[in-house]
Coordinates of C-alpha atoms in Angstrom, one line a residue:
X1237 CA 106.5 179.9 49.2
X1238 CA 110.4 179.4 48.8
X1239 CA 112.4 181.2 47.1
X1240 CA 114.5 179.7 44.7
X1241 CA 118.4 180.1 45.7
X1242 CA 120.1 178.3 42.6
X1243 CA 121.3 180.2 39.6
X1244 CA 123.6 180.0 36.4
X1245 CA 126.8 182.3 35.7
X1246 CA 124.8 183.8 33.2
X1247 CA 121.8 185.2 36.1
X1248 CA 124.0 185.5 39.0
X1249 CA 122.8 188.5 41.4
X1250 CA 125.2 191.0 42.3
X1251 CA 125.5 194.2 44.5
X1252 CA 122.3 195.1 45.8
X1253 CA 120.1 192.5 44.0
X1254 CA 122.2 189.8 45.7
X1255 CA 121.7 191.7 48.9
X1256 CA 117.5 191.7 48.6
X1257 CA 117.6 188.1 47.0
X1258 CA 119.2 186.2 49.3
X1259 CA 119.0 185.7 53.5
X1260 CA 121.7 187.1 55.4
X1261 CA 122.8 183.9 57.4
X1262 CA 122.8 181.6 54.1
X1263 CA 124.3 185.0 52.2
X1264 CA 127.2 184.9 54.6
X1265 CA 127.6 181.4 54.3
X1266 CA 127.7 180.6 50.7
X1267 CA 130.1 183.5 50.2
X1268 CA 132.8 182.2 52.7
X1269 CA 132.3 178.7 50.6
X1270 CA 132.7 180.3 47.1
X1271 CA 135.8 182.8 48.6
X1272 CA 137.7 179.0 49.7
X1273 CA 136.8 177.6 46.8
X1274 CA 138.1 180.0 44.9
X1275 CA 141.1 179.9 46.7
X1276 CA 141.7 176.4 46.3
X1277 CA 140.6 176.7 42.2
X1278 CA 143.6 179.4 42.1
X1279 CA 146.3 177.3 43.9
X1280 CA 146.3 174.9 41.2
X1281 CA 147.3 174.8 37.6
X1282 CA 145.3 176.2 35.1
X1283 CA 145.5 172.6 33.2
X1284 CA 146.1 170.0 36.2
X1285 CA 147.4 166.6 34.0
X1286 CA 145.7 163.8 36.0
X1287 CA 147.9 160.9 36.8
X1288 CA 147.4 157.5 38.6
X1289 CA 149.1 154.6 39.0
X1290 CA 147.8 151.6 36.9
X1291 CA 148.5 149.0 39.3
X1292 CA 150.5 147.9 42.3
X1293 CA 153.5 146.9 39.9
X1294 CA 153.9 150.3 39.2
X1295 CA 153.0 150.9 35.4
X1296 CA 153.6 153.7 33.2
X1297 CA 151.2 156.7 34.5
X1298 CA 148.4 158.6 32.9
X1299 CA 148.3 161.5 31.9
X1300 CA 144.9 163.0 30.8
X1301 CA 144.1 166.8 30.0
X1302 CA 140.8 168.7 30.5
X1303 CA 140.6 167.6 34.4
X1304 CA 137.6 170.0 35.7
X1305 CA 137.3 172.0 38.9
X1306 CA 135.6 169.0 40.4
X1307 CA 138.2 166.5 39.4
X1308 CA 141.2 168.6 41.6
X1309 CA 139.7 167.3 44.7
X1310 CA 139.9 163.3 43.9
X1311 CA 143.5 163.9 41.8
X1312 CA 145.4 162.0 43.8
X1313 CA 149.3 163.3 44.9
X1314 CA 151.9 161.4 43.7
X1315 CA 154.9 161.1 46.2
X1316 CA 158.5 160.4 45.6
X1317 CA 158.4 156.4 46.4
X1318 CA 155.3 156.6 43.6
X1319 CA 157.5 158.2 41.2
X1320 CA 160.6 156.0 41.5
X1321 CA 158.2 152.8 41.7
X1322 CA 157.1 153.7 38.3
X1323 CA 161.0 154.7 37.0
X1324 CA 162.1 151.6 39.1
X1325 CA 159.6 149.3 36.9
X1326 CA 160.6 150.7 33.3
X1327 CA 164.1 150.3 33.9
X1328 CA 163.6 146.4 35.0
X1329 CA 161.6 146.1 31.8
X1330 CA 163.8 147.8 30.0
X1331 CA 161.7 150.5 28.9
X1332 CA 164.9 153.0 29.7
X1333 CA 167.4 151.9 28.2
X1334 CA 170.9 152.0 30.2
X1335 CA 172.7 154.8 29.7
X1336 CA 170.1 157.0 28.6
X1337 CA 169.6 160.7 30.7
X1338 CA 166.2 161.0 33.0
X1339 CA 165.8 164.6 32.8
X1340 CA 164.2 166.2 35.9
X1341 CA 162.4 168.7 33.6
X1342 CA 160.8 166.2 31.8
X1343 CA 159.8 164.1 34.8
X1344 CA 158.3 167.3 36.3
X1345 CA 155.8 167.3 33.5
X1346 CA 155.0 164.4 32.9
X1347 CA 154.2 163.5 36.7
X1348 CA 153.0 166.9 37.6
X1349 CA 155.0 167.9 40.8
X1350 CA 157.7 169.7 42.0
X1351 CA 162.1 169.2 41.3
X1352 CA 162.3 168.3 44.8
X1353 CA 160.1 165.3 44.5
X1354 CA 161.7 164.1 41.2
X1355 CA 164.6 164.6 42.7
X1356 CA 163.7 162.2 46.2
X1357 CA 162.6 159.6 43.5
X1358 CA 165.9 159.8 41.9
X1359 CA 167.9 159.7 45.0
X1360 CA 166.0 155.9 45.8
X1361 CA 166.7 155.0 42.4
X1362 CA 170.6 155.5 42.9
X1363 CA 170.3 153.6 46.3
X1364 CA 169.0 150.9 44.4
X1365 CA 172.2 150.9 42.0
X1366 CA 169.5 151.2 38.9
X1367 CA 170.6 154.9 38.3
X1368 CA 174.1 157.2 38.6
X1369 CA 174.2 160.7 39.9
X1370 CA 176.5 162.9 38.1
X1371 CA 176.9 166.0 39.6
X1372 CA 175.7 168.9 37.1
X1373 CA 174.7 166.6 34.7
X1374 CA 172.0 165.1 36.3
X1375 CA 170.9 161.2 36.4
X1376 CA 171.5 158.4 33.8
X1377 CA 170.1 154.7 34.3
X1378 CA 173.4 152.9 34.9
X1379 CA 174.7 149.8 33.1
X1380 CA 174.5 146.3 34.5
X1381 CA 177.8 143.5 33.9
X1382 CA 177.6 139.3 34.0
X1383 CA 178.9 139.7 37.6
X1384 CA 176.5 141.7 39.2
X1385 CA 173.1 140.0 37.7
X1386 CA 175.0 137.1 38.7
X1387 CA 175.3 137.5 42.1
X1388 CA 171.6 138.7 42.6
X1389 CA 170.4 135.5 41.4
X1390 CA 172.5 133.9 44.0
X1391 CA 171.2 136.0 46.5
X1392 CA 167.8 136.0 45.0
X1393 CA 168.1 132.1 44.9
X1394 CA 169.0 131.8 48.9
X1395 CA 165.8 134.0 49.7
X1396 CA 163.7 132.2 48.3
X1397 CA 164.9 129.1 49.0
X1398 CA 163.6 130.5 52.5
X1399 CA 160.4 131.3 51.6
X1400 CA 159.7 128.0 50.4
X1401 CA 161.1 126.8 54.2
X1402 CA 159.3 129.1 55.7
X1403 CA 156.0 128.1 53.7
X1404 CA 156.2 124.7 54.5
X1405 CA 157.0 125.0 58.1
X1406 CA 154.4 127.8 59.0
X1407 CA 152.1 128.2 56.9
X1408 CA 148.5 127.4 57.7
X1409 CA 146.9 124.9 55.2
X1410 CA 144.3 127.2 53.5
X1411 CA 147.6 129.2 52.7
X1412 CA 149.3 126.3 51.2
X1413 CA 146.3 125.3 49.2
X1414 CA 146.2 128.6 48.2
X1415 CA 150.1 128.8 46.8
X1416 CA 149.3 125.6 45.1
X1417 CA 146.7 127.2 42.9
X1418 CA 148.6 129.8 42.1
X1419 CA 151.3 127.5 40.9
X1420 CA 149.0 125.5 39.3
X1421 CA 147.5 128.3 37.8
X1422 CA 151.1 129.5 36.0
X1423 CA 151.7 126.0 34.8
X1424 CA 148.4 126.1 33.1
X1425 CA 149.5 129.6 31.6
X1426 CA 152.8 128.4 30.4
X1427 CA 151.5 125.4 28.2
X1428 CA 149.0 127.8 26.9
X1429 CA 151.8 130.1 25.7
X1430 CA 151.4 133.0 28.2
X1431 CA 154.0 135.7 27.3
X1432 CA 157.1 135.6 30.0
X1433 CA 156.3 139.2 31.3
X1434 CA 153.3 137.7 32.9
X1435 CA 154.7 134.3 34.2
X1436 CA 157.5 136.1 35.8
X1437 CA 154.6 138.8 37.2
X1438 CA 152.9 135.6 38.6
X1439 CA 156.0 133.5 40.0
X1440 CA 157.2 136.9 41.8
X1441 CA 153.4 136.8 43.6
X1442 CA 153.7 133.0 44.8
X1443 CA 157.5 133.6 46.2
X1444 CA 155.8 136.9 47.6
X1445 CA 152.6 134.4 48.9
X1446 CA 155.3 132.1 50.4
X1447 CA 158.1 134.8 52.1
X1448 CA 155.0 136.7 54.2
X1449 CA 155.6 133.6 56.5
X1450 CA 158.9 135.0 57.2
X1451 CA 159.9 137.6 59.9
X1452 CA 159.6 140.9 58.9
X1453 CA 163.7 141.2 58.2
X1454 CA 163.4 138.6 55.3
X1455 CA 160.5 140.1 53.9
X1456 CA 162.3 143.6 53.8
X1457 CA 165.4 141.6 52.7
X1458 CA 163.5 139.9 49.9
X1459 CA 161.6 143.2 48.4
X1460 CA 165.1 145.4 48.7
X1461 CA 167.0 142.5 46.2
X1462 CA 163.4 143.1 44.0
X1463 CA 164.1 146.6 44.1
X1464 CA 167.8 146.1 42.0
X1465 CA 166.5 143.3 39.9
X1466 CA 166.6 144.0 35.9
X1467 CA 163.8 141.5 35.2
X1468 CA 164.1 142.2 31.6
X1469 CA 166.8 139.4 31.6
X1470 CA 164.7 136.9 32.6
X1471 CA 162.1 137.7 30.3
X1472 CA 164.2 137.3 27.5
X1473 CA 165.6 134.3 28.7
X1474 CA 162.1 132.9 29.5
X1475 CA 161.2 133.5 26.3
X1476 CA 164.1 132.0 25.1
X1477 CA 163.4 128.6 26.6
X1478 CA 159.3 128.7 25.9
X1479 CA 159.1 124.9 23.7
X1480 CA 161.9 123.6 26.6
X1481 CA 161.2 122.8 30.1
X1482 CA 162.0 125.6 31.4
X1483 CA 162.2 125.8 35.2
X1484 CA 158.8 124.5 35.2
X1485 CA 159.9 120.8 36.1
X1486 CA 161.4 122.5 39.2
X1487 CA 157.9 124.3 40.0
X1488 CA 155.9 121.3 40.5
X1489 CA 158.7 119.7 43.0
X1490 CA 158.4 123.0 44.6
X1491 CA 154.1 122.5 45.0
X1492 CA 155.1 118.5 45.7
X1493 CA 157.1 119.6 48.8
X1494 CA 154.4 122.2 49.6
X1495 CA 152.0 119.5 49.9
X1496 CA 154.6 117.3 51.7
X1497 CA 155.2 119.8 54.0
X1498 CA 158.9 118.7 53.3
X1499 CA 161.1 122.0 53.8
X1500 CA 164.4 120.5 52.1
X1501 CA 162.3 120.2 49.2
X1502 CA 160.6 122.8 48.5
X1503 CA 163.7 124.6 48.9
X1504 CA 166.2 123.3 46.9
X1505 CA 163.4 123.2 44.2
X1506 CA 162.9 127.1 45.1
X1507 CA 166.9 127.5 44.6
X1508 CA 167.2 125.7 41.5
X1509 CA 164.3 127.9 39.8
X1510 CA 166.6 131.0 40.3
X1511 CA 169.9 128.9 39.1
X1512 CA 167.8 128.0 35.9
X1513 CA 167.4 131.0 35.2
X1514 CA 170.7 133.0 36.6
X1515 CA 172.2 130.4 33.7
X1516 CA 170.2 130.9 31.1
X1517 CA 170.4 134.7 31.8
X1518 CA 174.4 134.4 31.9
X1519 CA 174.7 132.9 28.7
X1520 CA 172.8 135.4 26.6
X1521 CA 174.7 138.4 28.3
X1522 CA 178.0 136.9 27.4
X1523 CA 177.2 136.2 24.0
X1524 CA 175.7 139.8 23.3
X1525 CA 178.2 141.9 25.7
X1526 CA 181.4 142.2 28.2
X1527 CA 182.0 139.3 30.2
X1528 CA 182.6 142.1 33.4
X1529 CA 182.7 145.0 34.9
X1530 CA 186.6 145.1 34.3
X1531 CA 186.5 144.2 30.5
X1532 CA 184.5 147.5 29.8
X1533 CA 186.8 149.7 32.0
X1534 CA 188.9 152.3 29.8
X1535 CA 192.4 151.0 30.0
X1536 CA 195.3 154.2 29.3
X1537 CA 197.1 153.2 25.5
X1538 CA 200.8 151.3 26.8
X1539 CA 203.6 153.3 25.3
X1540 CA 205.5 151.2 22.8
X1541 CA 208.9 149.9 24.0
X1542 CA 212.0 150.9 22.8
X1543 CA 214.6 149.0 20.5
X1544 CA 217.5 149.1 22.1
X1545 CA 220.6 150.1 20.2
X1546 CA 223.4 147.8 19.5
X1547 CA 227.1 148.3 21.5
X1548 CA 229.2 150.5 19.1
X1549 CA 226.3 151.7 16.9
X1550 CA 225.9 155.4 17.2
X1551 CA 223.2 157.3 15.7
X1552 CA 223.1 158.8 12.0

């Protein structure tokens, strides 16, 4: 007959009834186990905050209390590049507003890990231009001008111009089938009145679709202009134009010179998508703020000139 081996808290042997009731080897055994385990249980906090990441975009994380013992061994570690994907995506949508401070004790709570890993994520994000460093101050998401947005859209613009090239001169015909569903798919989504968070969401994934037939440089290229884009402006400006056209007449010459297979094309068609919107996007910023960078700098008060007295006039 066995002997049963499996007990509560409540009926767990101890001293020498644990010593009679169970068998040395599995004794030895099972209290190495619960000795690690314990270990492990102590190296973490007493309530571990469970945090994922919601999607590839990086969305806003998680945070969930009560995690059990059993839940610290799936949690998964965030890392620095985690953390600044998900800063990186609330500043495009402007969920932070410019100018307002990101706290590195308030990140360290609400992610659940250390300063020096907040800290990582908030060195990328000042690579990136989307945040400023101030020394003993700490970090505050950094103010865009007309000029800057300006020129990423041109840059953004001759990129993807690229990837349509590239498309159409590589790109194996499953592929191109495939990129013309998608962009038949966000046509389709557009005349039923999808919001322009998601059509942006789903143009960004066909130019992504389109730029892996590029070398490994231009894709790199391509994700690191990504990286400092405030796509906030083109939602507004998306929105803006939702009973227009929109760029949309310049998406379908871009899936006619897919299936073409005509490079000029699809390019220019690529191009003027970005130039659509880089004016549309220029035109509300000047009418709600500085026209640039130099209109907003602090210019030093000019000293008032002085009247010059008259030959022969002395003072009173």
């Amino acid at each position: 007959m066995e002997r049963d081996l499996s007990w509560s808290a409540a009926t767990r042997p101890t001293g020498d009834e644990y010593c009679t009731t169970i068998p040395r080897p599995l004794r030895t055994s099972r209290l190495l186990d619960e000795r690690h385990t314990h270990r492990e249980w102590q190296a973490t906090r007493p309530q571990l905050a469970e945090t994922r990441l919601q999607s590839a975009k990086g969305r806003p994380l998680v945070k969930q209390a009560g995690t059990t013992r059993a839940d610290v061994e799936t949690t998964p570690s965030l890392s620095a590049d985690d953390i600044a994907q998900v800063l990186r995506t609330r500043i495009q949508k402007s969920e932070i507003a410019p100018a307002e401070w990101l706290r590195e004790a308030r990140l360290c709570s609400e992610f659940n890990v250390g300063r020096s890993t907040v800290r990582r994520a908030l060195r990328t994000l000042a690579d990136d231009g989307l945040i400023e460093l101030e020394e003993n101050r700490g970090a505050r998401v950094s103010a865009t001008t007309v000029e800057e947005v300006f020129d990423l859209y041109e840059v953004r613009a001759a990129l993807y111009g690229l990837a349509a090239r590239f498309a159409c001169l590589r790109a194996s015909e499953a592929r191109i089938r495939k990129i013309v569903g998608k962009i038949d798919q966000m046509l389709t989504a557009a005349e039923s009145g999808m919001p322009a968070e998601d059509i942006i969401a789903l143009s960004e994934t066909i130019f992504s679709s389109m730029i892996e037939c590029g070398s490994a440089d231009a894709q790199r290229m391509t994700e690191a202009v990504r990286r400092k884009t405030r796509f906030h402006f083109s939602y507004v400006a998306l929105a803006i134009n939702a009973n227009g056209p929109g760029p949309y007449e310049h998406w379908r010459d871009v899936r006619a010179g897919l299936l073409e297979r005509d490079p000029d094309k699809a390019s220019q068609a690529a191009r003027d998508i970005l130039y659509f919107m880089q004016g549309e996007v220029a035109r509300i910023m000047l009418a709600r703020g500085p026209r640039a960078r130099s209109d907003v700098e602090t210019q030093a008060p000019k000293q008032p000139a002085r009247r010059k007295r008259p030959p022969g006039d002395s003072p009173r």
